[in-house]
Amino acid sequence: MTTNEEMIGRADVNDLEAILSITAHDVDEMVHAVKDNADCLFTWNYEKGERPALNKLYEKAKGAQWNGETDLPWHLDVDIEKIAANAPRDPDQDPVLVAATAPGGPLQNWGEKEWNQFIIESQNWTMSQFMHGEQGALVCTAKIVETVPWIDAKYYAATQVMDEARHVEVFAKYLDTKMEGHYPLNAHLGMLLDDIIQDHRWDMTYLGMQIMVEGLALAAFGFMHMLTEEPLLKQLLRYVMSDEARHVAFGVLSLKEYYGELTDAEMLERQEFAFEAAVRMRDRFLSQEVWDRMGVDVRTMVKLQLENEGDKNEDPFQQLLFSKIVPNCKKLGLLDRNDHWLRKKFAEMNVIQFEDWADTGEEYDTMSLEAMANEQGGTEVA
Ligand SMILES: [Fe+2]
Ligand SMILES: [Fe+2]
């Protein structure tokens, strides 16, 4: 059995030094090259609809395209300072912030100004990581067009390439026109994206991107969509979510067939990869770059986060991020093969409680733009 060291580069998931040693790519680089190690597969079987669920998804996707330039209310002003000033803040609810603001803690002297700035920086950082993650999805899906052997999947993946281009475009435009600058790609997320792209097996692109990264993104977008009262962002997120629900369904529907045929040894490799992805995504939420920009000692803050949340993962937001991933992994048979290997890992991460939540195989219909218009009684959504 593979050790933690081999899977994630450290024996202890919460090893502070190892986490801090993962640093960003050269931040001055403009282009980042990764070997994608895969065979490009042609198929001569053009039988459309051989996989009816994928065909249905493809037909849905063709009718669900939207235009990031013209369908969103870009004319609206976004007063980020005002939003930050009005944002609910309750450090007492968060054990990390309780520890950090206690006497002697790194945030003990923070006043109104620092908290406002922190909210603005966190928002910028979050949107920046979404933007970079969307580019990851763009290139992963382009890779799937090349590597998946089934024509229905190639057709569908082609529509997702267009969706992801639109997502990168709208997040980049929001950051560029409504906020100030953006953050570079987080090192942990970058490492995960590189690992996904480098893997030569076509299903690993799906597992890493559609199941893990997009599963988390769908939950994160939903959370932010629920909380934000900024109308442009709310609408942007709702539009993006209508696509993302389809993307996660694409992963579930494609892998369900394929994983049914894999041996225990092959499944274990997939379980380990899902675990690695989960750890990298947890690590990215340590948001080291924000602490750094706020002039706070990163080591102290990461240590506090690991001590207060690391093992127990008691933060409901962090847990909710796994609310799509866990049921989807269950549906794919990843939780329980090999003596419940991934179930045990998710139990240690305190996220197994989501296993019986709705999986995303069919959820895309309820999240579609059509459904959204009906919810709103056919009126323009704000
Ligand atoms: Fe996307
Ligand atoms: Fe996506």
GROMACS .gro file of C-alpha atoms and ligand atoms in nm:
model
  384
    1MET     CA    1   0.000   0.000   0.000
    2THR     CA    2   0.123   0.346  -0.087
    3THR     CA    3   0.236   0.562   0.205
    4ASN     CA    4   0.128   0.920   0.277
    5GLU     CA    5   0.483   1.018   0.186
    6GLU     CA    6   0.445   0.873  -0.163
    7MET     CA    7   0.095   1.016  -0.214
    8ILE     CA    8   0.130   1.366  -0.076
    9GLY     CA    9   0.503   1.406  -0.008
   10ARG     CA   10   0.476   1.396   0.373
   11ALA     CA   11   0.399   1.134   0.638
   12ASP     CA   12   0.185   1.364   0.854
   13VAL     CA   13  -0.095   1.542   0.669
   14ASN     CA   14  -0.053   1.840   0.904
   15ASP     CA   15   0.328   1.867   0.880
   16LEU     CA   16   0.377   2.244   0.902
   17GLU     CA   17   0.724   2.258   0.747
   18ALA     CA   18   0.626   2.038   0.453
   19ILE     CA   19   0.318   2.249   0.385
   20LEU     CA   20   0.516   2.573   0.399
   21SER     CA   21   0.784   2.428   0.172
   22ILE     CA   22   0.535   2.405  -0.116
   23THR     CA   23   0.580   2.744  -0.273
   24ALA     CA   24   0.435   2.916  -0.576
   25HIS     CA   25   0.576   2.873  -0.924
   26ASP     CA   26   0.803   3.151  -1.036
   27VAL     CA   27   0.559   3.438  -0.993
   28ASP     CA   28   0.721   3.633  -1.276
   29GLU     CA   29   0.666   3.358  -1.532
   30MET     CA   30   0.402   3.438  -1.791
   31VAL     CA   31   0.368   3.088  -1.934
   32HIS     CA   32   0.385   2.765  -1.732
   33ALA     CA   33   0.467   2.443  -1.921
   34VAL     CA   34   0.353   2.097  -1.805
   35LYS     CA   35   0.404   1.766  -1.990
   36ASP     CA   36   0.067   1.604  -2.046
   37ASN     CA   37   0.202   1.253  -2.124
   38ALA     CA   38  -0.106   1.121  -2.299
   39ASP     CA   39  -0.205   0.945  -2.619
   40CYS     CA   40  -0.452   1.134  -2.831
   41LEU     CA   41  -0.721   0.883  -2.932
   42PHE     CA   42  -0.917   0.887  -3.253
   43THR     CA   43  -1.228   0.671  -3.265
   44TRP     CA   44  -1.390   0.537  -3.579
   45ASN     CA   45  -1.710   0.458  -3.393
   46TYR     CA   46  -1.928   0.760  -3.468
   47GLU     CA   47  -2.247   0.604  -3.325
   48LYS     CA   48  -2.404   0.910  -3.158
   49GLY     CA   49  -2.606   0.827  -2.850
   50GLU     CA   50  -2.432   0.497  -2.776
   51ARG     CA   51  -2.403   0.643  -2.426
   52PRO     CA   52  -2.748   0.799  -2.385
   53ALA     CA   53  -2.678   0.986  -2.062
   54LEU     CA   54  -2.377   1.162  -2.216
   55ASN     CA   55  -2.571   1.232  -2.534
   56LYS     CA   56  -2.850   1.391  -2.330
   57LEU     CA   57  -2.597   1.607  -2.149
   58TYR     CA   58  -2.445   1.714  -2.481
   59GLU     CA   59  -2.786   1.814  -2.620
   60LYS     CA   60  -2.856   2.013  -2.301
   61ALA     CA   61  -2.521   2.187  -2.322
   62LYS     CA   62  -2.577   2.302  -2.679
   63GLY     CA   63  -2.892   2.483  -2.572
   64ALA     CA   64  -2.746   2.628  -2.253
   65GLN     CA   65  -2.471   2.851  -2.390
   66TRP     CA   66  -2.460   3.209  -2.266
   67ASN     CA   67  -2.247   3.509  -2.344
   68GLY     CA   68  -2.029   3.641  -2.064
   69GLU     CA   69  -2.009   3.984  -2.224
   70THR     CA   70  -2.378   4.044  -2.288
   71ASP     CA   71  -2.572   3.830  -2.038
   72LEU     CA   72  -2.427   3.979  -1.720
   73PRO     CA   73  -2.495   4.331  -1.584
   74TRP     CA   74  -2.138   4.464  -1.614
   75HIS     CA   75  -2.269   4.821  -1.601
   76LEU     CA   76  -2.334   4.785  -1.226
   77ASP     CA   77  -2.080   4.953  -1.000
   78VAL     CA   78  -1.919   4.736  -0.735
   79ASP     CA   79  -1.818   4.932  -0.426
   80ILE     CA   80  -1.586   4.680  -0.269
   81GLU     CA   81  -1.496   4.904   0.027
   82LYS     CA   82  -1.861   4.942   0.117
   83ILE     CA   83  -1.927   4.570   0.080
   84ALA     CA   84  -1.633   4.497   0.311
   85ALA     CA   85  -1.751   4.751   0.567
   86ASN     CA   86  -2.099   4.597   0.573
   87ALA     CA   87  -1.986   4.235   0.567
   88PRO     CA   88  -2.094   4.033   0.869
   89ARG     CA   89  -1.792   3.952   1.082
   90ASP     CA   90  -1.785   3.744   1.387
   91PRO     CA   91  -1.436   3.626   1.473
   92ASP     CA   92  -1.581   3.460   1.785
   93GLN     CA   93  -1.738   3.193   1.564
   94ASP     CA   94  -1.408   3.083   1.419
   95PRO     CA   95  -1.164   2.902   1.650
   96VAL     CA   96  -0.868   3.012   1.437
   97LEU     CA   97  -0.962   3.379   1.464
   98VAL     CA   98  -1.035   3.342   1.836
   99ALA     CA   99  -0.679   3.214   1.884
  100ALA     CA  100  -0.528   3.471   1.645
  101THR     CA  101  -0.696   3.771   1.810
  102ALA     CA  102  -0.623   3.660   2.168
  103PRO     CA  103  -0.358   3.857   2.356
  104GLY     CA  104  -0.020   3.773   2.205
  105GLY     CA  105  -0.185   3.639   1.886
  106PRO     CA  106  -0.077   3.768   1.544
  107LEU     CA  107  -0.404   3.960   1.490
  108GLN     CA  108  -0.438   4.098   1.841
  109ASN     CA  109  -0.403   4.459   1.726
  110TRP     CA  110  -0.633   4.441   1.426
  111GLY     CA  111  -0.893   4.718   1.411
  112GLU     CA  112  -1.168   4.813   1.167
  113LYS     CA  113  -0.920   4.907   0.892
  114GLU     CA  114  -0.736   4.573   0.900
  115TRP     CA  115  -1.056   4.369   0.908
  116ASN     CA  116  -1.196   4.559   0.610
  117GLN     CA  117  -0.873   4.510   0.419
  118PHE     CA  118  -0.871   4.142   0.512
  119ILE     CA  119  -1.222   4.095   0.371
  120ILE     CA  120  -1.124   4.268   0.046
  121GLU     CA  121  -0.803   4.066   0.013
  122SER     CA  122  -0.984   3.739   0.090
  123GLN     CA  123  -1.245   3.813  -0.173
  124ASN     CA  124  -0.979   3.899  -0.430
  125TRP     CA  125  -0.781   3.585  -0.342
  126THR     CA  126  -1.090   3.365  -0.367
  127MET     CA  127  -1.191   3.506  -0.704
  128SER     CA  128  -0.831   3.477  -0.828
  129GLN     CA  129  -0.813   3.108  -0.734
  130PHE     CA  130  -1.148   3.052  -0.905
  131MET     CA  131  -1.008   3.215  -1.219
  132HIS     CA  132  -0.692   3.002  -1.217
  133GLY     CA  133  -0.895   2.690  -1.139
  134GLU     CA  134  -1.119   2.769  -1.436
  135GLN     CA  135  -0.815   2.779  -1.660
  136GLY     CA  136  -0.719   2.441  -1.517
  137ALA     CA  137  -1.064   2.315  -1.615
  138LEU     CA  138  -1.024   2.464  -1.963
  139VAL     CA  139  -0.701   2.278  -2.035
  140CYS     CA  140  -0.812   1.955  -1.863
  141THR     CA  141  -1.128   1.941  -2.069
  142ALA     CA  142  -0.938   2.010  -2.390
  143LYS     CA  143  -0.720   1.713  -2.290
  144ILE     CA  144  -1.029   1.499  -2.238
  145VAL     CA  145  -1.146   1.580  -2.593
  146GLU     CA  146  -0.819   1.422  -2.711
  147THR     CA  147  -0.788   1.129  -2.474
  148VAL     CA  148  -1.135   0.988  -2.403
  149PRO     CA  149  -1.216   0.696  -2.637
  150TRP     CA  150  -1.595   0.755  -2.673
  151ILE     CA  151  -1.748   0.990  -2.932
  152ASP     CA  152  -2.035   1.101  -2.704
  153ALA     CA  153  -1.779   1.207  -2.443
  154LYS     CA  154  -1.565   1.391  -2.699
  155TYR     CA  155  -1.874   1.582  -2.814
  156TYR     CA  156  -1.974   1.674  -2.463
  157ALA     CA  157  -1.621   1.768  -2.356
  158ALA     CA  158  -1.603   2.006  -2.654
  159THR     CA  159  -1.899   2.201  -2.513
  160GLN     CA  160  -1.731   2.211  -2.175
  161VAL     CA  161  -1.418   2.363  -2.330
  162MET     CA  162  -1.636   2.652  -2.446
  163ASP     CA  163  -1.802   2.677  -2.103
  164GLU     CA  164  -1.465   2.695  -1.928
  165ALA     CA  165  -1.332   2.961  -2.167
  166ARG     CA  166  -1.638   3.167  -2.072
  167HIS     CA  167  -1.574   3.107  -1.700
  168VAL     CA  168  -1.211   3.217  -1.717
  169GLU     CA  169  -1.326   3.520  -1.915
  170VAL     CA  170  -1.592   3.634  -1.665
  171PHE     CA  171  -1.380   3.583  -1.352
  172ALA     CA  172  -1.088   3.764  -1.519
  173LYS     CA  173  -1.318   4.049  -1.625
  174TYR     CA  174  -1.465   4.078  -1.275
  175LEU     CA  175  -1.118   4.095  -1.119
  176ASP     CA  176  -0.994   4.336  -1.381
  177THR     CA  177  -1.285   4.579  -1.384
  178LYS     CA  178  -1.442   4.551  -1.037
  179MET     CA  179  -1.147   4.471  -0.812
  180GLU     CA  180  -0.780   4.567  -0.801
  181GLY     CA  181  -0.538   4.321  -0.959
  182HIS     CA  182  -0.534   3.954  -0.875
  183TYR     CA  183  -0.337   3.696  -0.679
  184PRO     CA  184  -0.108   3.439  -0.844
  185LEU     CA  185  -0.209   3.073  -0.846
  186ASN     CA  186  -0.195   2.918  -0.498
  187ALA     CA  187   0.096   2.670  -0.478
  188HIS     CA  188  -0.115   2.379  -0.348
  189LEU     CA  189  -0.382   2.423  -0.613
  190GLY     CA  190  -0.105   2.461  -0.874
  191MET     CA  191   0.053   2.135  -0.764
  192LEU     CA  192  -0.281   1.957  -0.797
  193LEU     CA  193  -0.348   2.102  -1.144
  194ASP     CA  194  -0.001   1.994  -1.258
  195ASP     CA  195  -0.055   1.642  -1.120
  196ILE     CA  196  -0.391   1.612  -1.298
  197ILE     CA  197  -0.253   1.728  -1.632
  198GLN     CA  198   0.062   1.512  -1.606
  199ASP     CA  199  -0.124   1.185  -1.553
  200HIS     CA  200  -0.134   0.974  -1.869
  201ARG     CA  201  -0.460   0.790  -1.784
  202TRP     CA  202  -0.765   0.957  -1.938
  203ASP     CA  203  -0.993   0.886  -1.642
  204MET     CA  204  -0.754   1.059  -1.400
  205THR     CA  205  -0.818   1.391  -1.574
  206TYR     CA  206  -1.188   1.342  -1.505
  207LEU     CA  207  -1.133   1.226  -1.148
  208GLY     CA  208  -0.902   1.513  -1.060
  209MET     CA  209  -1.093   1.785  -1.243
  210GLN     CA  210  -1.462   1.692  -1.285
  211ILE     CA  211  -1.503   1.502  -0.958
  212MET     CA  212  -1.262   1.670  -0.717
  213VAL     CA  213  -1.180   2.026  -0.832
  214GLU     CA  214  -1.517   2.098  -0.994
  215GLY     CA  215  -1.706   1.918  -0.716
  216LEU     CA  216  -1.544   2.151  -0.467
  217ALA     CA  217  -1.596   2.453  -0.692
  218LEU     CA  218  -1.965   2.378  -0.731
  219ALA     CA  219  -2.007   2.373  -0.352
  220ALA     CA  220  -1.792   2.687  -0.309
  221PHE     CA  221  -1.980   2.879  -0.579
  222GLY     CA  222  -2.310   2.777  -0.420
  223PHE     CA  223  -2.193   2.898  -0.082
  224MET     CA  224  -2.072   3.231  -0.216
  225HIS     CA  225  -2.384   3.273  -0.430
  226MET     CA  226  -2.597   3.227  -0.120
  227LEU     CA  227  -2.397   3.475   0.088
  228THR     CA  228  -2.322   3.757  -0.153
  229GLU     CA  229  -2.561   4.044  -0.201
  230GLU     CA  230  -2.356   4.199  -0.477
  231PRO     CA  231  -2.592   4.160  -0.776
  232LEU     CA  232  -2.333   4.126  -1.052
  233LEU     CA  233  -2.137   3.860  -0.866
  234LYS     CA  234  -2.455   3.680  -0.764
  235GLN     CA  235  -2.569   3.652  -1.122
  236LEU     CA  236  -2.223   3.562  -1.250
  237LEU     CA  237  -2.200   3.277  -0.999
  238ARG     CA  238  -2.549   3.152  -1.079
  239TYR     CA  239  -2.468   3.137  -1.449
  240VAL     CA  240  -2.138   2.961  -1.386
  241MET     CA  241  -2.307   2.712  -1.150
  242SER     CA  242  -2.559   2.615  -1.418
  243ASP     CA  243  -2.263   2.497  -1.629
  244GLU     CA  244  -2.062   2.346  -1.343
  245ALA     CA  245  -2.346   2.116  -1.239
  246ARG     CA  246  -2.333   1.968  -1.589
  247HIS     CA  247  -1.956   1.932  -1.572
  248VAL     CA  248  -1.964   1.736  -1.248
  249ALA     CA  249  -2.244   1.519  -1.393
  250PHE     CA  250  -2.018   1.455  -1.695
  251GLY     CA  251  -1.751   1.320  -1.460
  252VAL     CA  252  -1.992   1.100  -1.266
  253LEU     CA  253  -2.167   0.959  -1.575
  254SER     CA  254  -1.842   0.884  -1.760
  255LEU     CA  255  -1.652   0.729  -1.473
  256LYS     CA  256  -1.946   0.524  -1.344
  257GLU     CA  257  -1.923   0.302  -1.648
  258TYR     CA  258  -1.544   0.282  -1.651
  259TYR     CA  259  -1.487   0.224  -1.277
  260GLY     CA  260  -1.728  -0.067  -1.276
  261GLU     CA  261  -1.468  -0.261  -1.477
  262LEU     CA  262  -1.151  -0.179  -1.283
  263THR     CA  263  -0.961  -0.422  -1.061
  264ASP     CA  264  -0.904  -0.356  -0.690
  265ALA     CA  265  -0.545  -0.251  -0.757
  266GLU     CA  266  -0.655  -0.004  -1.025
  267MET     CA  267  -0.929   0.132  -0.800
  268LEU     CA  268  -0.680   0.182  -0.518
  269GLU     CA  269  -0.476   0.412  -0.741
  270ARG     CA  270  -0.790   0.618  -0.802
  271GLN     CA  271  -0.876   0.625  -0.431
  272GLU     CA  272  -0.525   0.747  -0.351
  273PHE     CA  273  -0.546   1.014  -0.616
  274ALA     CA  274  -0.879   1.136  -0.477
  275PHE     CA  275  -0.721   1.155  -0.133
  276GLU     CA  276  -0.421   1.347  -0.264
  277ALA     CA  277  -0.655   1.594  -0.435
  278ALA     CA  278  -0.857   1.637  -0.116
  279VAL     CA  279  -0.543   1.719   0.085
  280ARG     CA  280  -0.417   1.970  -0.173
  281MET     CA  281  -0.755   2.143  -0.176
  282ARG     CA  282  -0.764   2.156   0.202
  283ASP     CA  283  -0.412   2.305   0.200
  284ARG     CA  284  -0.506   2.572  -0.047
  285PHE     CA  285  -0.765   2.707   0.194
  286LEU     CA  286  -0.486   2.792   0.438
  287SER     CA  287  -0.471   3.100   0.208
  288GLN     CA  288  -0.106   3.170   0.282
  289GLU     CA  289  -0.090   3.450   0.023
  290VAL     CA  290  -0.356   3.655   0.201
  291TRP     CA  291  -0.173   3.643   0.535
  292ASP     CA  292   0.146   3.737   0.358
  293ARG     CA  293  -0.014   4.040   0.190
  294MET     CA  294  -0.172   4.146   0.519
  295GLY     CA  295   0.177   4.156   0.670
  296VAL     CA  296   0.098   3.875   0.913
  297ASP     CA  297   0.354   3.602   0.984
  298VAL     CA  298   0.243   3.317   0.755
  299ARG     CA  299   0.407   3.042   0.960
  300THR     CA  300   0.224   3.148   1.277
  301MET     CA  301  -0.112   3.168   1.100
  302VAL     CA  302  -0.077   2.835   0.920
  303LYS     CA  303   0.027   2.674   1.249
  304LEU     CA  304  -0.281   2.816   1.420
  305GLN     CA  305  -0.504   2.694   1.136
  306LEU     CA  306  -0.359   2.343   1.150
  307GLU     CA  307  -0.385   2.328   1.528
  308ASN     CA  308  -0.742   2.451   1.535
  309GLU     CA  309  -0.880   2.292   1.223
  310GLY     CA  310  -0.626   2.051   1.084
  311ASP     CA  311  -0.725   1.714   1.224
  312LYS     CA  312  -1.073   1.787   1.337
  313ASN     CA  313  -1.181   2.001   1.045
  314GLU     CA  314  -1.456   2.151   1.252
  315ASP     CA  315  -1.512   2.447   1.026
  316PRO     CA  316  -1.859   2.394   0.870
  317PHE     CA  317  -1.757   2.591   0.559
  318GLN     CA  318  -1.455   2.367   0.502
  319GLN     CA  319  -1.672   2.061   0.552
  320LEU     CA  320  -1.943   2.182   0.316
  321LEU     CA  321  -1.687   2.212   0.040
  322PHE     CA  322  -1.687   1.832   0.033
  323SER     CA  323  -2.065   1.802   0.016
  324LYS     CA  324  -2.059   1.724  -0.358
  325ILE     CA  325  -1.733   1.530  -0.367
  326VAL     CA  326  -1.819   1.264  -0.109
  327PRO     CA  327  -2.155   1.145  -0.253
  328ASN     CA  328  -2.006   1.145  -0.603
  329CYS     CA  329  -1.711   0.934  -0.487
  330LYS     CA  330  -1.961   0.699  -0.325
  331LYS     CA  331  -2.158   0.667  -0.647
  332LEU     CA  332  -1.838   0.579  -0.832
  333GLY     CA  333  -1.756   0.301  -0.585
  334LEU     CA  334  -1.449   0.487  -0.462
  335LEU     CA  335  -1.542   0.500  -0.094
  336ASP     CA  336  -1.564   0.132  -0.016
  337ARG     CA  337  -1.341  -0.065  -0.250
  338ASN     CA  338  -1.023  -0.203  -0.092
  339ASP     CA  339  -1.155  -0.239   0.259
  340HIS     CA  340  -1.325   0.104   0.269
  341TRP     CA  341  -0.993   0.280   0.199
  342LEU     CA  342  -1.129   0.621   0.098
  343ARG     CA  343  -1.415   0.608   0.348
  344LYS     CA  344  -1.156   0.588   0.626
  345LYS     CA  345  -0.962   0.883   0.484
  346PHE     CA  346  -1.275   1.096   0.449
  347ALA     CA  347  -1.376   0.999   0.802
  348GLU     CA  348  -1.037   1.123   0.927
  349MET     CA  349  -1.097   1.448   0.736
  350ASN     CA  350  -1.437   1.473   0.903
  351VAL     CA  351  -1.633   1.491   0.577
  352ILE     CA  352  -1.785   1.141   0.550
  353GLN     CA  353  -2.121   1.269   0.680
  354PHE     CA  354  -2.204   1.389   0.327
  355GLU     CA  355  -2.199   1.042   0.174
  356ASP     CA  356  -2.577   1.020   0.138
  357TRP     CA  357  -2.634   1.371   0.010
  358ALA     CA  358  -2.758   1.394  -0.349
  359ASP     CA  359  -2.494   1.300  -0.602
  360THR     CA  360  -2.452   1.525  -0.902
  361GLY     CA  361  -2.542   1.274  -1.175
  362GLU     CA  362  -2.881   1.437  -1.234
  363GLU     CA  363  -2.866   1.761  -1.038
  364TYR     CA  364  -2.779   1.969  -1.342
  365ASP     CA  365  -3.143   1.995  -1.445
  366THR     CA  366  -3.242   2.170  -1.124
  367MET     CA  367  -2.949   2.410  -1.155
  368SER     CA  368  -2.998   2.498  -1.522
  369LEU     CA  369  -3.064   2.850  -1.648
  370GLU     CA  370  -3.409   2.730  -1.750
  371ALA     CA  371  -3.485   2.625  -1.393
  372MET     CA  372  -3.347   2.957  -1.273
  373ALA     CA  373  -3.582   3.149  -1.503
  374ASN     CA  374  -3.877   2.947  -1.371
  375GLU     CA  375  -3.773   3.012  -1.011
  376GLN     CA  376  -3.778   3.382  -1.094
  377GLY     CA  377  -4.113   3.362  -1.271
  378GLY     CA  378  -3.946   3.422  -1.605
  379THR     CA  379  -3.811   3.764  -1.506
  380GLU     CA  380  -3.455   3.880  -1.536
  381VAL     CA  381  -3.246   3.750  -1.248
  382ALA     CA  382  -3.066   4.003  -1.037
  383FE      FE  383  -1.586   2.629  -1.489
  384FE      FE  384  -1.643   2.339  -1.500
   0.00000   0.00000   0.00000
